[in-house]
Amino acid sequence: APNATAWKISINLGVDAIATDNVKETATNRLEDLSSLFSVGGIVTADSTRMSGTISATEVYRRNINDAQLDGFSTYGYANAAIAILPGIINFSLHGRADDILRLGGGLQNALVQTPQETQMYQVSGSPSLSFRVGDVGQNVLRYQAQQVWFNNNTGSIGLGGQSIGPLSSSTGQTIREDFKIPGSILPRLMSDLSLSAMEN
């Protein structure tokens, strides 16, 4: 609606219970357990003339009856924002996420079953861009992006079947990209795109 507020904040609380007949995932001597997960989180959204975006974050505390080693906290969330500094010319985008990963495979985990033994991953990136027309020839877009990734908990080497999975460390990366788009320069329905890019990690 035209008169809607530019900002909206939502808070959520949750309690989940998970019953399992093999909490340690062993072939013998299986142990039953009941896990209680208490979560609190929030979502902030913005939708204005110059900015739109969403930030969502949830903190989960896990409590087990039998296997107390699985007790602990876990955080997951994401952020996306687009800011028009000079609309149509200079823009800035921001992205972020936090989650747990399984280092032995499987990628991102389900927040309801992930455990504090997993590795926490945090990622933030920002990207300014400059866009302008070059007369009647075409459109030029110059974009730069910087990204930071870091990890907590269970980041050391892991031995697996006589082999070793190396340790995890933080990572910083940056990318710059230049695009010059020329529509109809060779054929009326063909667009030429001159592109240059450089990456560093």
mmCIF file of C-alpha atoms in Angstrom:
data_model
loop_
_atom_site.group_PDB
_atom_site.id
_atom_site.type_symbol
_atom_site.label_atom_id
_atom_site.label_comp_id
_atom_site.label_asym_id
_atom_site.label_seq_id
_atom_site.Cartn_x
_atom_site.Cartn_y
_atom_site.Cartn_z
ATOM 1 C CA ALA A 1 0.000 0.000 0.000
ATOM 2 C CA PRO A 2 1.295 3.539 -0.746
ATOM 3 C CA ASN A 3 0.900 4.553 2.909
ATOM 4 C CA ALA A 4 2.542 1.408 4.327
ATOM 5 C CA THR A 5 5.383 1.856 6.794
ATOM 6 C CA ALA A 6 8.893 1.532 5.365
ATOM 7 C CA TRP A 7 10.071 -0.711 8.232
ATOM 8 C CA LYS A 8 8.563 -3.852 9.706
ATOM 9 C CA ILE A 9 9.858 -5.892 12.664
ATOM 10 C CA SER A 10 8.625 -9.402 13.497
ATOM 11 C CA ILE A 11 9.646 -11.452 16.547
ATOM 12 C CA ASN A 12 9.236 -15.231 16.738
ATOM 13 C CA LEU A 13 9.561 -17.741 19.563
ATOM 14 C CA GLY A 14 9.568 -21.512 19.152
ATOM 15 C CA VAL A 15 9.767 -24.800 21.041
ATOM 16 C CA ASP A 16 10.444 -28.056 19.181
ATOM 17 C CA ALA A 17 10.813 -31.611 20.469
ATOM 18 C CA ILE A 18 12.723 -34.338 18.615
ATOM 19 C CA ALA A 19 12.625 -37.999 19.678
ATOM 20 C CA THR A 20 15.267 -40.401 18.369
ATOM 21 C CA ASP A 21 16.093 -44.046 18.950
ATOM 22 C CA ASN A 22 19.792 -43.621 18.104
ATOM 23 C CA VAL A 23 21.092 -40.214 19.174
ATOM 24 C CA LYS A 24 24.775 -41.175 18.750
ATOM 25 C CA GLU A 25 24.150 -42.807 15.349
ATOM 26 C CA THR A 26 25.920 -46.042 16.329
ATOM 27 C CA ALA A 27 25.449 -49.523 14.888
ATOM 28 C CA THR A 28 25.209 -51.107 18.369
ATOM 29 C CA ASN A 29 24.290 -49.957 21.884
ATOM 30 C CA ARG A 30 21.786 -47.461 20.551
ATOM 31 C CA LEU A 31 20.696 -44.706 22.910
ATOM 32 C CA GLU A 32 17.228 -43.173 22.849
ATOM 33 C CA ASP A 33 16.921 -39.480 23.560
ATOM 34 C CA LEU A 34 14.518 -36.568 23.557
ATOM 35 C CA SER A 35 15.786 -33.175 22.437
ATOM 36 C CA SER A 36 14.118 -29.880 23.278
ATOM 37 C CA LEU A 37 14.950 -26.887 21.086
ATOM 38 C CA PHE A 38 14.103 -23.382 22.259
ATOM 39 C CA SER A 39 14.411 -20.673 19.628
ATOM 40 C CA VAL A 40 14.061 -16.906 19.507
ATOM 41 C CA GLY A 41 14.498 -14.786 16.415
ATOM 42 C CA GLY A 42 13.439 -11.775 14.488
ATOM 43 C CA ILE A 43 12.958 -10.444 10.976
ATOM 44 C CA VAL A 44 13.457 -6.819 9.990
ATOM 45 C CA THR A 45 12.313 -5.706 6.540
ATOM 46 C CA ALA A 46 12.738 -2.354 4.837
ATOM 47 C CA ASP A 47 11.004 -1.106 1.714
ATOM 48 C CA SER A 48 11.527 2.555 0.936
ATOM 49 C CA THR A 49 12.387 4.659 -2.082
ATOM 50 C CA ARG A 50 16.130 4.354 -1.498
ATOM 51 C CA MET A 51 16.461 1.028 0.330
ATOM 52 C CA SER A 52 14.930 -2.438 0.388
ATOM 53 C CA GLY A 53 16.104 -5.460 2.307
ATOM 54 C CA THR A 54 15.592 -8.186 4.890
ATOM 55 C CA ILE A 55 17.547 -9.247 7.967
ATOM 56 C CA SER A 56 16.574 -12.506 9.659
ATOM 57 C CA ALA A 57 18.329 -14.129 12.621
ATOM 58 C CA THR A 58 17.427 -16.981 14.966
ATOM 59 C CA GLU A 59 19.194 -18.306 18.058
ATOM 60 C CA VAL A 60 18.510 -21.919 19.073
ATOM 61 C CA TYR A 61 19.326 -23.635 22.382
ATOM 62 C CA ARG A 62 19.335 -27.438 22.323
ATOM 63 C CA ARG A 63 18.840 -29.527 25.457
ATOM 64 C CA ASN A 64 19.010 -33.352 25.507
ATOM 65 C CA ILE A 65 17.864 -35.656 28.285
ATOM 66 C CA ASN A 66 20.521 -38.360 27.841
ATOM 67 C CA ASP A 67 23.349 -37.062 25.629
ATOM 68 C CA ALA A 68 24.373 -33.770 27.243
ATOM 69 C CA GLN A 69 27.296 -33.428 24.808
ATOM 70 C CA LEU A 70 24.799 -32.272 22.192
ATOM 71 C CA ASP A 71 23.554 -29.421 24.395
ATOM 72 C CA GLY A 72 24.430 -25.935 23.214
ATOM 73 C CA PHE A 73 23.582 -22.871 21.174
ATOM 74 C CA SER A 74 23.375 -22.419 17.432
ATOM 75 C CA THR A 75 22.756 -19.354 15.275
ATOM 76 C CA TYR A 76 21.468 -19.060 11.748
ATOM 77 C CA GLY A 77 20.209 -16.223 9.603
ATOM 78 C CA TYR A 78 20.637 -14.151 6.479
ATOM 79 C CA ALA A 79 20.663 -10.534 5.316
ATOM 80 C CA ASN A 80 20.048 -8.925 1.935
ATOM 81 C CA ALA A 81 19.864 -5.215 1.228
ATOM 82 C CA ALA A 82 19.879 -2.959 -1.825
ATOM 83 C CA ILE A 83 20.586 0.756 -1.404
ATOM 84 C CA ALA A 84 20.165 3.318 -4.171
ATOM 85 C CA ILE A 85 22.699 6.070 -3.448
ATOM 86 C CA LEU A 86 22.004 7.768 -6.778
ATOM 87 C CA PRO A 87 19.055 5.814 -8.242
ATOM 88 C CA GLY A 88 19.963 4.210 -11.538
ATOM 89 C CA ILE A 89 23.615 5.314 -11.273
ATOM 90 C CA ILE A 90 25.302 4.392 -7.953
ATOM 91 C CA ASN A 91 23.916 1.449 -5.995
ATOM 92 C CA PHE A 92 25.150 -0.660 -3.085
ATOM 93 C CA SER A 93 24.146 -4.210 -2.163
ATOM 94 C CA LEU A 94 24.857 -6.080 1.059
ATOM 95 C CA HIS A 95 24.562 -9.809 1.730
ATOM 96 C CA GLY A 96 25.222 -11.953 4.787
ATOM 97 C CA ARG A 97 24.433 -15.349 6.235
ATOM 98 C CA ALA A 98 25.148 -17.496 9.262
ATOM 99 C CA ASP A 99 24.614 -21.231 9.498
ATOM 100 C CA ASP A 100 26.113 -24.544 10.567
ATOM 101 C CA ILE A 101 27.922 -26.783 8.097
ATOM 102 C CA LEU A 102 28.776 -30.466 8.127
ATOM 103 C CA ARG A 103 32.466 -30.752 7.250
ATOM 104 C CA LEU A 104 32.192 -34.398 6.229
ATOM 105 C CA GLY A 105 29.627 -33.569 3.539
ATOM 106 C CA GLY A 106 26.010 -32.624 3.251
ATOM 107 C CA GLY A 107 26.347 -28.843 3.151
ATOM 108 C CA LEU A 108 24.074 -26.630 5.217
ATOM 109 C CA GLN A 109 22.149 -28.362 7.950
ATOM 110 C CA ASN A 110 18.537 -28.315 9.099
ATOM 111 C CA ALA A 111 18.361 -25.901 12.022
ATOM 112 C CA LEU A 112 16.121 -28.311 13.949
ATOM 113 C CA VAL A 113 18.603 -31.190 13.901
ATOM 114 C CA GLN A 114 21.996 -29.497 13.695
ATOM 115 C CA THR A 115 24.165 -29.782 16.796
ATOM 116 C CA PRO A 116 26.799 -27.588 18.409
ATOM 117 C CA GLN A 117 29.455 -30.077 17.252
ATOM 118 C CA GLU A 118 28.981 -28.741 13.737
ATOM 119 C CA THR A 119 31.018 -25.833 12.426
ATOM 120 C CA GLN A 120 29.472 -22.382 12.424
ATOM 121 C CA MET A 121 29.969 -20.339 9.248
ATOM 122 C CA TYR A 122 29.548 -16.576 8.875
ATOM 123 C CA GLN A 123 29.713 -14.713 5.567
ATOM 124 C CA VAL A 124 29.381 -11.014 4.727
ATOM 125 C CA SER A 125 29.770 -9.289 1.346
ATOM 126 C CA GLY A 126 29.273 -5.761 0.079
ATOM 127 C CA SER A 127 29.126 -4.557 -3.509
ATOM 128 C CA PRO A 128 28.988 -0.988 -4.847
ATOM 129 C CA SER A 129 28.176 -0.521 -8.540
ATOM 130 C CA LEU A 130 28.337 2.355 -11.006
ATOM 131 C CA SER A 131 26.057 2.340 -14.062
ATOM 132 C CA PHE A 132 25.856 4.946 -16.809
ATOM 133 C CA ARG A 133 25.063 5.294 -20.489
ATOM 134 C CA VAL A 134 27.707 6.151 -23.079
ATOM 135 C CA GLY A 135 25.720 8.306 -25.457
ATOM 136 C CA ASP A 136 23.626 6.211 -27.825
ATOM 137 C CA VAL A 137 26.306 3.494 -27.969
ATOM 138 C CA GLY A 138 25.548 1.397 -24.915
ATOM 139 C CA GLN A 139 25.402 0.924 -21.150
ATOM 140 C CA ASN A 140 28.465 0.641 -18.894
ATOM 141 C CA VAL A 141 28.370 -1.153 -15.511
ATOM 142 C CA LEU A 142 31.325 -1.229 -13.107
ATOM 143 C CA ARG A 143 30.957 -3.400 -9.995
ATOM 144 C CA TYR A 144 33.262 -4.186 -7.067
ATOM 145 C CA GLN A 145 32.591 -6.801 -4.390
ATOM 146 C CA ALA A 146 34.411 -7.596 -1.142
ATOM 147 C CA GLN A 147 33.623 -10.740 0.848
ATOM 148 C CA GLN A 148 34.678 -12.117 4.223
ATOM 149 C CA VAL A 149 34.047 -15.667 5.478
ATOM 150 C CA TRP A 150 35.015 -17.003 8.884
ATOM 151 C CA PHE A 151 34.337 -20.130 10.936
ATOM 152 C CA ASN A 152 33.942 -21.097 14.600
ATOM 153 C CA ASN A 153 33.926 -24.429 16.443
ATOM 154 C CA ASN A 154 35.420 -27.632 15.048
ATOM 155 C CA THR A 155 37.808 -25.885 12.650
ATOM 156 C CA GLY A 156 40.861 -28.129 13.125
ATOM 157 C CA SER A 157 42.009 -31.087 11.038
ATOM 158 C CA ILE A 158 39.717 -34.126 10.908
ATOM 159 C CA GLY A 159 40.991 -37.695 10.473
ATOM 160 C CA LEU A 160 38.816 -39.825 8.201
ATOM 161 C CA GLY A 161 39.708 -43.379 7.180
ATOM 162 C CA GLY A 162 43.465 -42.831 7.240
ATOM 163 C CA GLN A 163 43.188 -39.487 5.501
ATOM 164 C CA SER A 164 43.061 -35.973 6.902
ATOM 165 C CA ILE A 165 40.666 -33.144 6.127
ATOM 166 C CA GLY A 166 42.578 -29.892 6.504
ATOM 167 C CA PRO A 167 41.709 -27.174 9.000
ATOM 168 C CA LEU A 168 39.380 -24.291 8.194
ATOM 169 C CA SER A 169 40.518 -20.681 8.277
ATOM 170 C CA SER A 170 38.984 -17.316 7.465
ATOM 171 C CA SER A 171 38.875 -16.156 3.868
ATOM 172 C CA THR A 172 38.805 -12.717 2.262
ATOM 173 C CA GLY A 173 37.923 -12.256 -1.393
ATOM 174 C CA GLN A 174 37.330 -9.394 -3.773
ATOM 175 C CA THR A 175 36.103 -9.114 -7.346
ATOM 176 C CA ILE A 176 35.925 -6.256 -9.812
ATOM 177 C CA ARG A 177 33.956 -6.502 -13.044
ATOM 178 C CA GLU A 178 33.499 -4.150 -15.981
ATOM 179 C CA ASP A 179 30.667 -4.647 -18.501
ATOM 180 C CA PHE A 180 30.042 -2.513 -21.579
ATOM 181 C CA LYS A 181 26.837 -3.630 -23.259
ATOM 182 C CA ILE A 182 26.283 -2.466 -26.845
ATOM 183 C CA PRO A 183 22.879 -3.478 -28.246
ATOM 184 C CA GLY A 184 22.527 -3.783 -32.016
ATOM 185 C CA SER A 185 26.145 -2.910 -32.800
ATOM 186 C CA ILE A 186 26.675 -5.757 -35.290
ATOM 187 C CA LEU A 187 23.166 -7.045 -35.981
ATOM 188 C CA PRO A 188 19.905 -5.384 -34.917
ATOM 189 C CA ARG A 189 18.969 -8.293 -32.641
ATOM 190 C CA LEU A 190 22.473 -9.047 -31.340
ATOM 191 C CA MET A 191 23.942 -7.407 -28.250
ATOM 192 C CA SER A 192 27.720 -7.174 -27.823
ATOM 193 C CA ASP A 193 29.103 -7.298 -24.280
ATOM 194 C CA LEU A 194 32.700 -6.317 -23.586
ATOM 195 C CA SER A 195 33.538 -7.755 -20.197
ATOM 196 C CA LEU A 196 36.616 -7.621 -17.973
ATOM 197 C CA SER A 197 36.910 -9.157 -14.506
ATOM 198 C CA ALA A 198 39.559 -9.800 -11.867
ATOM 199 C CA MET A 199 39.304 -11.883 -8.685
ATOM 200 C CA GLU A 200 41.500 -12.289 -5.624
ATOM 201 C CA ASN A 201 41.093 -14.584 -2.607
#
